[in-house]
Amino acid sequence: MIAPEQGEDLDFAVGEEFAAKLRWADEFVSTEVEPLDQVLGHPCDLADPRRAALVPPLQRQVREAGLWACHLGPELGGPGYGQVRLGLLNEILGRSRCAPVVFGCQAPDSGNAEILARFGTAEHQRRYLRPLLDNEIVSCFSMTEPQGGSDPTEFTLRAEPDGDEWVLNGEKWFSSNAAFAAFALVLAVTEPDARRHRRLSMFIVPTATPGFEIIRNVANYGDLPGTGTHSYVRYDNVRIPGANLLGERGGGFVVAQVRLGGGRVHHAMRSVGLVRRALDMMCERALSRRSGGRLLADTQLVQAMIADTWLQIEQFRLLVLRTAARIDRYQDYNRVRTDIAAVKIALPTVVHDVAARAVQLHGSLGISDELPLARWVLDSFYLGLADGATDIHRMNLGRLVLREHEAHDGLFPTGHLPRLRAEALAKYTAEVPDLLLVDER
Protein backbone atom coordinates (compact mmCIF):
# COMPACT_ATOMS: atom_id res chain seq x y z
CA MET A 1 0.00 0.00 0.00
CA ILE A 2 1.55 3.28 -1.15
CA ALA A 3 -0.98 5.92 -0.20
CA PRO A 4 -2.37 6.22 3.36
CA GLU A 5 -5.58 4.36 3.98
CA GLN A 6 -8.70 6.50 3.89
CA GLY A 7 -9.29 7.94 7.34
CA GLU A 8 -5.92 6.72 8.63
CA ASP A 9 -5.22 8.68 11.82
CA LEU A 10 -1.55 8.77 12.79
CA ASP A 11 -0.89 10.17 16.25
CA PHE A 12 2.54 11.53 17.20
CA ALA A 13 1.51 12.51 20.74
CA VAL A 14 3.49 10.82 23.53
CA GLY A 15 1.89 12.11 26.73
CA GLU A 16 3.34 14.26 29.47
CA GLU A 17 5.14 11.39 31.24
CA PHE A 18 7.27 10.53 28.21
CA ALA A 19 7.63 14.20 27.27
CA ALA A 20 9.29 14.68 30.66
CA LYS A 21 11.67 11.83 29.87
CA LEU A 22 12.55 13.51 26.58
CA ARG A 23 13.32 16.76 28.39
CA TRP A 24 15.56 14.83 30.79
CA ALA A 25 17.32 13.09 27.88
CA ASP A 26 17.84 16.40 26.07
CA GLU A 27 19.56 17.95 29.08
CA PHE A 28 21.50 14.76 29.91
CA VAL A 29 22.88 14.37 26.39
CA SER A 30 23.88 18.04 26.25
CA THR A 31 25.68 18.14 29.58
CA GLU A 32 26.94 14.58 30.12
CA VAL A 33 27.13 12.71 26.81
CA GLU A 34 28.17 15.17 24.11
CA PRO A 35 31.42 15.98 25.99
CA LEU A 36 32.37 12.28 25.69
CA ASP A 37 32.67 12.74 21.94
CA GLN A 38 35.72 14.93 22.59
CA VAL A 39 37.62 12.48 24.80
CA LEU A 40 36.70 8.91 23.79
CA GLY A 41 37.87 6.82 20.89
CA HIS A 42 35.33 4.35 19.56
CA PRO A 43 32.43 4.09 22.04
CA CYS A 44 32.15 0.32 21.44
CA ASP A 45 35.77 -0.38 22.38
CA LEU A 46 35.24 -2.13 25.71
CA ALA A 47 39.02 -2.39 26.22
CA ASP A 48 39.46 1.40 26.32
CA PRO A 49 40.09 2.31 30.00
CA ARG A 50 38.61 5.77 29.48
CA ARG A 51 35.40 4.23 28.24
CA ALA A 52 35.34 1.78 31.16
CA ALA A 53 35.61 4.69 33.59
CA LEU A 54 33.20 7.14 31.95
CA VAL A 55 30.44 5.25 30.16
CA PRO A 56 29.00 2.73 32.69
CA PRO A 57 28.07 5.42 35.28
CA LEU A 58 26.11 7.27 32.59
CA GLN A 59 24.46 4.04 31.47
CA ARG A 60 23.25 3.48 35.04
CA GLN A 61 21.60 6.89 35.03
CA VAL A 62 19.84 6.05 31.76
CA ARG A 63 18.54 2.80 33.26
CA GLU A 64 17.26 4.66 36.30
CA ALA A 65 15.46 7.10 34.00
CA GLY A 66 13.71 4.21 32.21
CA LEU A 67 15.32 4.95 28.84
CA TRP A 68 17.68 1.99 28.44
CA ALA A 69 17.34 -0.03 25.21
CA CYS A 70 14.12 1.67 24.19
CA HIS A 71 14.01 -0.26 20.90
CA LEU A 72 13.23 -3.47 22.81
CA GLY A 73 10.05 -4.76 24.36
CA PRO A 74 9.69 -5.46 28.09
CA GLU A 75 10.35 -9.19 27.58
CA LEU A 76 13.91 -8.27 26.55
CA GLY A 77 14.59 -5.69 29.22
CA GLY A 78 13.42 -2.65 27.26
CA PRO A 79 10.42 -0.43 28.00
CA GLY A 80 8.57 -1.17 24.75
CA TYR A 81 7.75 2.46 24.02
CA GLY A 82 7.14 1.96 20.30
CA GLN A 83 8.65 3.58 17.23
CA VAL A 84 7.22 7.09 17.59
CA ARG A 85 8.66 7.50 21.07
CA LEU A 86 11.89 5.88 19.92
CA GLY A 87 12.03 8.32 17.01
CA LEU A 88 11.67 11.36 19.25
CA LEU A 89 14.33 10.01 21.60
CA ASN A 90 16.68 9.20 18.72
CA GLU A 91 16.43 12.78 17.48
CA ILE A 92 18.18 13.71 20.71
CA LEU A 93 20.70 10.84 20.57
CA GLY A 94 21.62 11.69 16.99
CA ARG A 95 23.47 14.78 18.19
CA SER A 96 26.20 12.69 19.83
CA ARG A 97 28.44 9.89 18.57
CA CYS A 98 28.48 8.28 22.02
CA ALA A 99 24.80 8.66 22.91
CA PRO A 100 23.49 5.40 21.37
CA VAL A 101 25.98 3.40 23.47
CA VAL A 102 25.09 5.32 26.62
CA PHE A 103 21.39 4.61 25.96
CA GLY A 104 21.91 0.97 24.96
CA CYS A 105 20.65 1.21 21.37
CA GLN A 106 23.86 1.26 19.31
CA ALA A 107 24.20 -0.41 15.93
CA PRO A 108 24.85 -3.16 15.01
CA ASP A 109 24.10 -4.55 18.48
CA SER A 110 20.49 -3.31 18.48
CA GLY A 111 19.59 -5.15 15.28
CA ASN A 112 21.56 -8.25 16.23
CA ALA A 113 19.67 -8.38 19.52
CA GLU A 114 16.37 -8.40 17.62
CA ILE A 115 17.56 -11.36 15.52
CA LEU A 116 18.72 -13.31 18.58
CA ALA A 117 15.46 -12.57 20.39
CA ARG A 118 13.36 -13.83 17.51
CA PHE A 119 15.42 -16.74 16.16
CA GLY A 120 17.85 -17.71 18.93
CA THR A 121 17.46 -20.69 21.23
CA ALA A 122 17.33 -20.36 25.00
CA GLU A 123 21.06 -21.16 25.07
CA HIS A 124 21.81 -18.51 22.42
CA GLN A 125 19.93 -15.95 24.44
CA ARG A 126 21.70 -16.89 27.66
CA ARG A 127 25.16 -16.90 26.09
CA TYR A 128 24.88 -14.01 23.63
CA LEU A 129 21.68 -11.99 23.93
CA ARG A 130 21.68 -11.21 27.64
CA PRO A 131 25.33 -10.01 27.76
CA LEU A 132 24.69 -8.01 24.57
CA LEU A 133 21.67 -6.25 26.08
CA ASP A 134 23.69 -5.46 29.19
CA ASN A 135 26.52 -4.08 27.01
CA GLU A 136 28.95 -6.53 28.55
CA ILE A 137 29.93 -7.56 25.02
CA VAL A 138 29.52 -6.08 21.54
CA SER A 139 28.70 -7.83 18.29
CA CYS A 140 29.29 -7.68 14.54
CA PHE A 141 26.98 -8.06 11.55
CA SER A 142 28.98 -9.76 8.81
CA MET A 143 26.98 -9.61 5.57
CA THR A 144 28.63 -7.49 2.84
CA GLU A 145 31.16 -9.18 0.54
CA PRO A 146 33.98 -7.72 -1.58
CA GLN A 147 32.47 -8.84 -4.88
CA GLY A 148 28.74 -8.86 -4.14
CA GLY A 149 28.60 -5.68 -2.09
CA SER A 150 25.34 -5.66 -0.12
CA ASP A 151 23.43 -7.77 -2.67
CA PRO A 152 22.86 -11.10 -0.89
CA THR A 153 21.99 -12.85 -4.14
CA GLU A 154 25.64 -12.45 -5.22
CA PHE A 155 27.30 -13.76 -2.05
CA THR A 156 29.86 -16.55 -2.25
CA LEU A 157 30.93 -17.26 1.36
CA ARG A 158 29.93 -20.89 1.90
CA ALA A 159 28.79 -22.76 4.98
CA GLU A 160 28.80 -26.53 4.50
CA PRO A 161 27.57 -29.17 6.94
CA ASP A 162 30.13 -31.60 8.34
CA GLY A 163 28.63 -33.99 10.84
CA ASP A 164 27.07 -31.92 13.60
CA GLU A 165 29.05 -28.82 12.63
CA TRP A 166 29.09 -26.17 9.93
CA VAL A 167 32.32 -25.17 8.18
CA LEU A 168 32.56 -21.61 6.81
CA ASN A 169 34.92 -20.48 4.05
CA GLY A 170 35.06 -17.13 2.31
CA GLU A 171 35.50 -13.42 2.95
CA LYS A 172 33.34 -10.59 4.22
CA TRP A 173 33.82 -6.86 3.78
CA PHE A 174 32.79 -3.94 6.00
CA SER A 175 31.93 -6.15 8.97
CA SER A 176 31.30 -3.32 11.42
CA ASN A 177 32.84 -3.59 14.90
CA ALA A 178 34.42 -7.01 14.23
CA ALA A 179 37.57 -5.75 15.98
CA PHE A 180 35.63 -5.38 19.26
CA ALA A 181 33.05 -8.15 18.85
CA ALA A 182 32.58 -11.31 20.87
CA PHE A 183 30.55 -12.83 18.05
CA ALA A 184 29.40 -12.11 14.51
CA LEU A 185 26.13 -12.86 12.78
CA VAL A 186 27.18 -14.19 9.38
CA LEU A 187 25.10 -14.60 6.23
CA ALA A 188 26.44 -17.58 4.24
CA VAL A 189 25.47 -19.63 1.20
CA THR A 190 24.16 -23.05 2.21
CA GLU A 191 21.88 -23.83 -0.74
CA PRO A 192 23.86 -22.81 -3.85
CA ASP A 193 21.34 -24.34 -6.28
CA ALA A 194 18.22 -22.82 -4.70
CA ARG A 195 16.40 -19.78 -6.03
CA ARG A 196 18.18 -16.51 -5.38
CA HIS A 197 16.56 -15.55 -2.08
CA ARG A 198 16.66 -19.08 -0.62
CA ARG A 199 20.41 -19.67 -0.98
CA LEU A 200 21.46 -18.14 2.35
CA SER A 201 21.43 -19.03 6.03
CA MET A 202 22.32 -17.00 9.13
CA PHE A 203 24.84 -18.20 11.72
CA ILE A 204 26.34 -17.16 15.05
CA VAL A 205 30.14 -17.23 14.81
CA PRO A 206 32.17 -16.48 17.97
CA THR A 207 35.11 -14.34 16.89
CA ALA A 208 37.51 -16.45 18.98
CA THR A 209 36.82 -19.44 16.73
CA PRO A 210 39.97 -20.68 14.93
CA GLY A 211 39.99 -19.51 11.32
CA PHE A 212 38.18 -16.22 12.02
CA GLU A 213 40.78 -13.74 10.77
CA ILE A 214 40.58 -9.96 10.50
CA ILE A 215 42.67 -9.17 7.43
CA ARG A 216 42.53 -5.47 8.24
CA ASN A 217 40.29 -2.91 9.90
CA VAL A 218 39.14 -0.37 7.32
CA ALA A 219 38.60 3.28 8.27
CA ASN A 220 36.30 5.76 6.59
CA TYR A 221 38.10 8.49 4.71
CA GLY A 222 39.21 11.19 7.12
CA ASP A 223 39.44 8.90 10.16
CA LEU A 224 42.73 8.74 11.99
CA PRO A 225 45.05 5.87 11.00
CA GLY A 226 44.45 2.78 13.09
CA THR A 227 40.90 3.76 14.06
CA GLY A 228 39.05 1.77 11.41
CA THR A 229 36.20 -0.44 12.58
CA HIS A 230 34.79 -1.75 9.27
CA SER A 231 36.69 -5.00 9.12
CA TYR A 232 37.76 -7.11 6.17
CA VAL A 233 37.30 -10.64 7.53
CA ARG A 234 38.41 -14.04 6.23
CA TYR A 235 36.65 -17.23 7.33
CA ASP A 236 39.14 -20.06 6.85
CA ASN A 237 37.60 -23.43 7.73
CA VAL A 238 35.75 -21.85 10.63
CA ARG A 239 33.92 -24.63 12.48
CA ILE A 240 30.83 -23.85 14.53
CA PRO A 241 28.19 -26.07 16.15
CA GLY A 242 25.20 -27.04 14.04
CA ALA A 243 23.02 -25.38 16.67
CA ASN A 244 24.47 -21.98 15.71
CA LEU A 245 22.12 -21.80 12.73
CA LEU A 246 19.56 -19.02 13.26
CA GLY A 247 16.16 -19.64 11.71
CA GLU A 248 15.66 -22.28 9.08
CA ARG A 249 18.24 -23.44 6.59
CA GLY A 250 17.90 -21.28 3.48
CA GLY A 251 15.99 -18.63 5.43
CA GLY A 252 18.85 -16.21 6.03
CA PHE A 253 17.40 -13.49 3.82
CA VAL A 254 14.24 -13.43 5.94
CA VAL A 255 16.28 -13.37 9.16
CA ALA A 256 18.36 -10.43 7.90
CA GLN A 257 15.26 -8.38 7.10
CA VAL A 258 14.29 -8.44 10.81
CA ARG A 259 17.19 -6.11 11.57
CA LEU A 260 17.46 -4.21 8.31
CA GLY A 261 13.94 -2.77 8.29
CA GLY A 262 14.22 -1.33 11.78
CA GLY A 263 17.83 -0.29 11.21
CA ARG A 264 16.91 1.87 8.22
CA VAL A 265 14.30 3.75 10.25
CA HIS A 266 16.60 4.14 13.25
CA HIS A 267 19.40 5.59 11.09
CA ALA A 268 16.89 8.15 9.84
CA MET A 269 15.68 8.99 13.35
CA ARG A 270 19.19 9.72 14.56
CA SER A 271 19.98 11.69 11.42
CA VAL A 272 17.15 14.10 12.23
CA GLY A 273 19.10 15.02 15.36
CA LEU A 274 22.32 15.39 13.40
CA VAL A 275 20.90 17.78 10.80
CA ARG A 276 19.11 19.80 13.46
CA ARG A 277 22.46 20.25 15.16
CA ALA A 278 23.90 21.42 11.85
CA LEU A 279 21.06 23.94 11.50
CA ASP A 280 21.75 25.24 15.03
CA MET A 281 25.40 25.72 14.08
CA MET A 282 24.40 27.57 10.90
CA CYS A 283 22.10 29.94 12.77
CA GLU A 284 24.64 30.66 15.49
CA ARG A 285 27.28 31.38 12.87
CA ALA A 286 24.96 33.63 10.87
CA LEU A 287 24.02 35.65 13.95
CA SER A 288 27.62 35.97 15.16
CA ARG A 289 29.77 36.75 12.13
CA ARG A 290 29.90 39.89 9.98
CA SER A 291 30.91 40.31 6.36
CA GLY A 292 30.79 43.46 4.25
CA GLY A 293 29.75 45.52 7.24
CA ARG A 294 26.67 43.50 8.22
CA LEU A 295 25.74 40.24 9.90
CA LEU A 296 25.58 37.15 7.73
CA ALA A 297 22.04 36.71 9.05
CA ASP A 298 21.00 39.94 7.36
CA THR A 299 21.91 38.75 3.85
CA GLN A 300 19.23 37.31 1.62
CA LEU A 301 21.40 34.38 0.51
CA VAL A 302 22.00 33.21 4.08
CA GLN A 303 18.33 33.65 4.96
CA ALA A 304 17.40 31.52 1.95
CA MET A 305 19.93 28.83 2.94
CA ILE A 306 18.51 28.66 6.45
CA ALA A 307 14.91 28.64 5.21
CA ASP A 308 15.65 25.80 2.76
CA THR A 309 17.42 23.87 5.49
CA TRP A 310 14.59 24.22 8.01
CA LEU A 311 12.01 23.18 5.43
CA GLN A 312 14.00 20.15 4.26
CA ILE A 313 14.54 18.95 7.83
CA GLU A 314 10.90 19.31 8.84
CA GLN A 315 9.63 17.54 5.71
CA PHE A 316 12.00 14.65 6.36
CA ARG A 317 11.13 14.52 10.05
CA LEU A 318 7.43 14.23 9.27
CA LEU A 319 8.13 11.38 6.85
CA VAL A 320 10.15 9.57 9.51
CA LEU A 321 7.49 10.07 12.20
CA ARG A 322 4.74 8.99 9.81
CA THR A 323 6.69 5.80 9.09
CA ALA A 324 7.25 5.21 12.81
CA ALA A 325 3.55 5.71 13.56
CA ARG A 326 2.57 3.23 10.85
CA ILE A 327 5.01 0.65 12.24
CA ASP A 328 3.41 1.12 15.66
CA ARG A 329 -0.04 0.73 14.15
CA TYR A 330 0.54 -2.37 12.03
CA GLN A 331 3.41 -4.04 13.95
CA ASP A 332 4.69 -5.32 10.62
CA TYR A 333 7.79 -3.95 8.86
CA ASN A 334 6.77 -5.66 5.63
CA ARG A 335 3.46 -3.81 5.51
CA VAL A 336 5.30 -0.50 5.85
CA ARG A 337 8.16 -1.36 3.50
CA THR A 338 7.27 1.38 1.01
CA ASP A 339 7.46 3.99 3.79
CA ILE A 340 10.78 2.56 4.99
CA ALA A 341 12.15 2.66 1.44
CA ALA A 342 11.06 6.30 1.11
CA VAL A 343 12.84 7.20 4.35
CA LYS A 344 15.98 5.40 3.18
CA ILE A 345 15.89 7.25 -0.16
CA ALA A 346 15.39 10.69 1.39
CA LEU A 347 17.95 10.27 4.19
CA PRO A 348 21.32 10.76 2.43
CA THR A 349 20.11 13.76 0.42
CA VAL A 350 18.88 15.57 3.53
CA VAL A 351 22.12 14.95 5.43
CA HIS A 352 24.25 15.94 2.45
CA ASP A 353 22.35 19.12 1.64
CA VAL A 354 22.16 20.38 5.21
CA ALA A 355 25.78 19.57 6.03
CA ALA A 356 26.99 21.09 2.75
CA ARG A 357 25.14 24.36 3.43
CA ALA A 358 26.63 24.42 6.93
CA VAL A 359 30.12 23.95 5.46
CA GLN A 360 29.53 26.81 3.04
CA LEU A 361 28.31 29.13 5.77
CA HIS A 362 31.33 28.38 7.96
CA GLY A 363 33.85 28.94 5.18
CA SER A 364 37.27 27.33 5.59
CA LEU A 365 36.45 26.45 9.19
CA GLY A 366 33.71 24.21 7.83
CA ILE A 367 36.14 21.90 6.03
CA SER A 368 38.62 21.75 8.91
CA ASP A 369 38.75 19.13 11.64
CA GLU A 370 37.78 21.81 14.14
CA LEU A 371 34.14 21.05 13.25
CA PRO A 372 32.35 17.83 12.25
CA LEU A 373 30.61 19.39 9.23
CA ALA A 374 32.83 18.07 6.45
CA ARG A 375 32.65 14.61 8.04
CA TRP A 376 28.86 14.81 7.97
CA VAL A 377 28.96 15.55 4.25
CA LEU A 378 30.97 12.37 3.77
CA ASP A 379 28.68 10.47 6.15
CA SER A 380 25.78 11.27 3.82
CA PHE A 381 27.33 8.92 1.27
CA TYR A 382 27.82 6.26 3.93
CA LEU A 383 24.15 6.58 4.86
CA GLY A 384 23.28 6.09 1.21
CA LEU A 385 25.12 2.76 1.23
CA ALA A 386 24.44 1.30 4.69
CA ASP A 387 21.59 -1.22 4.99
CA GLY A 388 21.32 -1.47 1.22
CA ALA A 389 22.17 1.07 -1.45
CA THR A 390 19.68 3.91 -1.84
CA ASP A 391 19.40 3.37 -5.60
CA ILE A 392 18.09 -0.16 -5.01
CA HIS A 393 15.40 1.20 -2.70
CA ARG A 394 14.55 3.88 -5.25
CA MET A 395 13.97 1.25 -7.94
CA ASN A 396 11.94 -0.93 -5.57
CA LEU A 397 9.79 2.01 -4.50
CA GLY A 398 9.17 2.93 -8.12
CA ARG A 399 8.00 -0.61 -8.87
CA LEU A 400 5.72 -0.62 -5.82
CA VAL A 401 4.15 2.70 -6.82
CA LEU A 402 3.55 1.41 -10.36
CA ARG A 403 1.73 -1.63 -8.95
CA GLU A 404 -0.90 0.71 -7.58
CA HIS A 405 -1.81 1.84 -11.12
CA GLU A 406 -2.84 0.20 -14.35
CA ALA A 407 -2.45 0.76 -18.07
CA HIS A 408 -5.17 2.33 -20.24
CA ASP A 409 -5.83 1.72 -23.92
CA GLY A 410 -6.21 4.69 -26.20
CA LEU A 411 -4.32 7.30 -28.11
CA PHE A 412 -3.03 9.16 -25.06
CA PRO A 413 -1.13 7.64 -22.10
CA THR A 414 -3.57 9.15 -19.60
CA GLY A 415 -6.49 7.36 -21.21
CA HIS A 416 -8.84 7.94 -18.33
CA LEU A 417 -9.02 11.69 -19.10
CA PRO A 418 -10.58 11.41 -22.60
CA ARG A 419 -12.96 8.82 -21.20
CA LEU A 420 -13.87 11.14 -18.36
CA ARG A 421 -14.58 13.94 -20.84
CA ALA A 422 -16.88 11.70 -22.86
CA GLU A 423 -18.71 10.51 -19.77
CA ALA A 424 -19.13 14.07 -18.51
CA LEU A 425 -20.54 15.27 -21.83
CA ALA A 426 -22.95 12.37 -22.03
CA LYS A 427 -24.14 13.03 -18.49
CA TYR A 428 -24.62 16.79 -18.60
CA THR A 429 -25.39 17.84 -22.20
CA ALA A 430 -28.98 16.70 -21.88
CA GLU A 431 -29.46 19.36 -19.22
CA VAL A 432 -27.17 21.99 -20.80
CA PRO A 433 -27.18 21.42 -24.58
CA ASP A 434 -24.46 23.97 -25.37
CA LEU A 435 -22.04 22.60 -22.70
CA LEU A 436 -18.41 22.67 -23.81
CA LEU A 437 -15.38 20.97 -22.33
CA VAL A 438 -13.41 23.23 -20.01
CA ASP A 439 -10.29 23.22 -22.15
CA GLU A 440 -12.28 24.11 -25.30
CA ARG A 441 -13.53 27.45 -23.96
Short mmCIF file of N, CA and C in Angstrom, two decimals, residues 98-167:
data_model
loop_
_atom_site.label_atom_id
_atom_site.label_comp_id
_atom_site.label_asym_id
_atom_site.label_seq_id
_atom_site.Cartn_x
_atom_site.Cartn_y
_atom_site.Cartn_z
N CYS A 98 28.46 9.23 20.91
CA CYS A 98 28.48 8.28 22.02
C CYS A 98 27.09 7.99 22.59
N ALA A 99 26.10 8.79 22.26
CA ALA A 99 24.80 8.66 22.91
C ALA A 99 24.13 7.30 22.70
N PRO A 100 24.14 6.71 21.50
CA PRO A 100 23.49 5.40 21.37
C PRO A 100 24.06 4.35 22.32
N VAL A 101 25.38 4.36 22.54
CA VAL A 101 25.98 3.40 23.47
C VAL A 101 25.53 3.69 24.89
N VAL A 102 25.51 4.96 25.26
CA VAL A 102 25.09 5.32 26.62
C VAL A 102 23.63 4.92 26.86
N PHE A 103 22.80 4.95 25.82
CA PHE A 103 21.39 4.61 25.96
C PHE A 103 21.08 3.17 25.53
N GLY A 104 22.11 2.38 25.23
CA GLY A 104 21.91 0.97 24.96
C GLY A 104 21.19 0.64 23.67
N CYS A 105 21.35 1.47 22.63
CA CYS A 105 20.65 1.21 21.37
C CYS A 105 21.59 1.38 20.18
N GLN A 106 22.87 1.06 20.35
CA GLN A 106 23.86 1.26 19.31
C GLN A 106 23.77 0.15 18.25
N ALA A 107 24.07 0.56 17.01
CA ALA A 107 24.20 -0.41 15.93
C ALA A 107 25.65 -0.93 15.91
N PRO A 108 25.85 -2.20 15.47
CA PRO A 108 24.85 -3.16 15.01
C PRO A 108 24.23 -3.99 16.11
N ASP A 109 24.59 -3.70 17.38
CA ASP A 109 24.10 -4.55 18.48
C ASP A 109 22.58 -4.55 18.58
N SER A 110 21.95 -3.39 18.32
CA SER A 110 20.49 -3.31 18.48
C SER A 110 19.79 -4.26 17.51
N GLY A 111 20.21 -4.26 16.25
CA GLY A 111 19.59 -5.15 15.28
C GLY A 111 19.93 -6.61 15.53
N ASN A 112 21.17 -6.88 15.93
CA ASN A 112 21.56 -8.25 16.23
C ASN A 112 20.77 -8.80 17.40
N ALA A 113 20.47 -7.95 18.38
CA ALA A 113 19.67 -8.38 19.52
C ALA A 113 18.26 -8.79 19.07
N GLU A 114 17.69 -8.05 18.12
CA GLU A 114 16.37 -8.40 17.62
C GLU A 114 16.38 -9.77 16.93
N ILE A 115 17.45 -10.05 16.18
CA ILE A 115 17.56 -11.36 15.52
C ILE A 115 17.67 -12.47 16.56
N LEU A 116 18.54 -12.29 17.55
CA LEU A 116 18.72 -13.31 18.58
C LEU A 116 17.44 -13.53 19.38
N ALA A 117 16.71 -12.45 19.63
CA ALA A 117 15.46 -12.57 20.39
C ALA A 117 14.42 -13.37 19.62
N ARG A 118 14.39 -13.19 18.32
CA ARG A 118 13.36 -13.83 17.51
C ARG A 118 13.74 -15.24 17.07
N PHE A 119 15.02 -15.47 16.76
CA PHE A 119 15.42 -16.74 16.16
C PHE A 119 16.36 -17.56 17.03
N GLY A 120 16.90 -16.98 18.10
CA GLY A 120 17.85 -17.71 18.93
C GLY A 120 17.18 -18.70 19.87
N THR A 121 17.93 -19.73 20.22
CA THR A 121 17.46 -20.69 21.23
C THR A 121 17.64 -20.10 22.62
N ALA A 122 17.14 -20.81 23.62
CA ALA A 122 17.33 -20.36 25.00
C ALA A 122 18.81 -20.26 25.34
N GLU A 123 19.62 -21.20 24.82
CA GLU A 123 21.06 -21.16 25.07
C GLU A 123 21.71 -19.98 24.36
N HIS A 124 21.28 -19.69 23.13
CA HIS A 124 21.81 -18.51 22.42
C HIS A 124 21.51 -17.24 23.21
N GLN A 125 20.33 -17.16 23.73
CA GLN A 125 19.93 -15.95 24.44
C GLN A 125 20.67 -15.82 25.76
N ARG A 126 20.92 -16.95 26.41
CA ARG A 126 21.70 -16.89 27.66
C ARG A 126 23.14 -16.50 27.39
N ARG A 127 23.72 -17.09 26.34
CA ARG A 127 25.16 -16.90 26.09
C ARG A 127 25.47 -15.60 25.37
N TYR A 128 24.57 -15.17 24.47
CA TYR A 128 24.88 -14.01 23.63
C TYR A 128 23.94 -12.82 23.85
N LEU A 129 22.63 -13.09 23.90
CA LEU A 129 21.68 -11.99 23.93
C LEU A 129 21.74 -11.21 25.24
N ARG A 130 21.71 -11.91 26.37
CA ARG A 130 21.68 -11.21 27.64
C ARG A 130 22.94 -10.35 27.85
N PRO A 131 24.15 -10.88 27.63
CA PRO A 131 25.33 -10.01 27.76
C PRO A 131 25.33 -8.85 26.76
N LEU A 132 24.75 -9.08 25.57
CA LEU A 132 24.69 -8.01 24.57
C LEU A 132 23.77 -6.89 25.04
N LEU A 133 22.61 -7.27 25.59
CA LEU A 133 21.67 -6.25 26.08
C LEU A 133 22.24 -5.47 27.25
N ASP A 134 23.07 -6.13 28.04
CA ASP A 134 23.69 -5.46 29.19
C ASP A 134 24.96 -4.70 28.81
N ASN A 135 25.32 -4.74 27.52
CA ASN A 135 26.52 -4.08 27.01
C ASN A 135 27.79 -4.60 27.66
N GLU A 136 27.74 -5.87 28.06
CA GLU A 136 28.95 -6.53 28.55
C GLU A 136 29.83 -7.00 27.40
N ILE A 137 29.21 -7.21 26.24
CA ILE A 137 29.93 -7.56 25.02
C ILE A 137 29.36 -6.72 23.88
N VAL A 138 30.06 -6.69 22.75
CA VAL A 138 29.52 -6.08 21.54
C VAL A 138 29.55 -7.13 20.45
N SER A 139 28.88 -6.84 19.34
CA SER A 139 28.70 -7.83 18.29
C SER A 139 29.02 -7.21 16.93
N CYS A 140 28.99 -8.08 15.92
CA CYS A 140 29.29 -7.68 14.54
C CYS A 140 28.22 -8.27 13.63
N PHE A 141 27.86 -7.53 12.59
CA PHE A 141 26.98 -8.06 11.55
C PHE A 141 27.82 -8.21 10.30
N SER A 142 28.04 -9.45 9.88
CA SER A 142 28.98 -9.76 8.81
C SER A 142 28.19 -10.24 7.59
N MET A 143 27.81 -9.29 6.72
CA MET A 143 26.98 -9.61 5.57
C MET A 143 27.65 -9.24 4.25
N THR A 144 28.11 -8.00 4.11
CA THR A 144 28.63 -7.49 2.84
C THR A 144 29.86 -8.28 2.41
N GLU A 145 30.00 -8.47 1.09
CA GLU A 145 31.16 -9.18 0.54
C GLU A 145 31.90 -8.30 -0.47
N PRO A 146 33.20 -8.57 -0.66
CA PRO A 146 33.98 -7.72 -1.58
C PRO A 146 33.41 -7.68 -2.99
N GLN A 147 32.96 -8.82 -3.51
CA GLN A 147 32.47 -8.84 -4.88
C GLN A 147 31.00 -8.49 -4.97
N GLY A 148 30.19 -9.03 -4.05
CA GLY A 148 28.74 -8.86 -4.14
C GLY A 148 28.21 -7.62 -3.48
N GLY A 149 29.09 -6.86 -2.80
CA GLY A 149 28.60 -5.68 -2.09
C GLY A 149 27.54 -6.09 -1.08
N SER A 150 26.42 -5.36 -1.06
CA SER A 150 25.34 -5.66 -0.12
C SER A 150 24.22 -6.45 -0.78
N ASP A 151 24.45 -6.98 -1.98
CA ASP A 151 23.43 -7.77 -2.67
C ASP A 151 23.57 -9.23 -2.26
N PRO A 152 22.68 -9.74 -1.41
CA PRO A 152 22.86 -11.10 -0.89
C PRO A 152 22.74 -12.18 -1.97
N THR A 153 22.12 -11.84 -3.09
CA THR A 153 21.99 -12.85 -4.14
C THR A 153 23.31 -13.11 -4.85
N GLU A 154 24.33 -12.28 -4.59
CA GLU A 154 25.64 -12.45 -5.22
C GLU A 154 26.69 -13.00 -4.26
N PHE A 155 26.32 -13.34 -3.03
CA PHE A 155 27.30 -13.76 -2.05
C PHE A 155 27.90 -15.12 -2.40
N THR A 156 29.14 -15.31 -1.96
CA THR A 156 29.86 -16.55 -2.25
C THR A 156 30.37 -17.26 -1.01
N LEU A 157 30.45 -16.58 0.15
CA LEU A 157 30.93 -17.26 1.36
C LEU A 157 30.06 -18.47 1.63
N ARG A 158 30.68 -19.65 1.77
CA ARG A 158 29.93 -20.89 1.90
C ARG A 158 29.96 -21.39 3.34
N ALA A 159 28.87 -22.00 3.73
CA ALA A 159 28.79 -22.76 4.98
C ALA A 159 28.30 -24.15 4.60
N GLU A 160 29.14 -25.17 4.89
CA GLU A 160 28.80 -26.53 4.50
C GLU A 160 28.72 -27.40 5.73
N PRO A 161 27.70 -28.28 5.78
CA PRO A 161 27.57 -29.17 6.94
C PRO A 161 28.65 -30.23 6.95
N ASP A 162 29.15 -30.54 8.16
CA ASP A 162 30.13 -31.60 8.34
C ASP A 162 29.83 -32.28 9.67
N GLY A 163 29.09 -33.36 9.62
CA GLY A 163 28.63 -33.99 10.84
C GLY A 163 27.66 -33.08 11.56
N ASP A 164 27.93 -32.82 12.83
CA ASP A 164 27.07 -31.92 13.60
C ASP A 164 27.63 -30.51 13.67
N GLU A 165 28.47 -30.16 12.69
CA GLU A 165 29.05 -28.82 12.63
C GLU A 165 28.81 -28.20 11.25
N TRP A 166 29.05 -26.89 11.19
CA TRP A 166 29.09 -26.17 9.93
C TRP A 166 30.52 -25.66 9.74
N VAL A 167 30.98 -25.66 8.49
CA VAL A 167 32.32 -25.17 8.18
C VAL A 167 32.18 -23.99 7.21
#
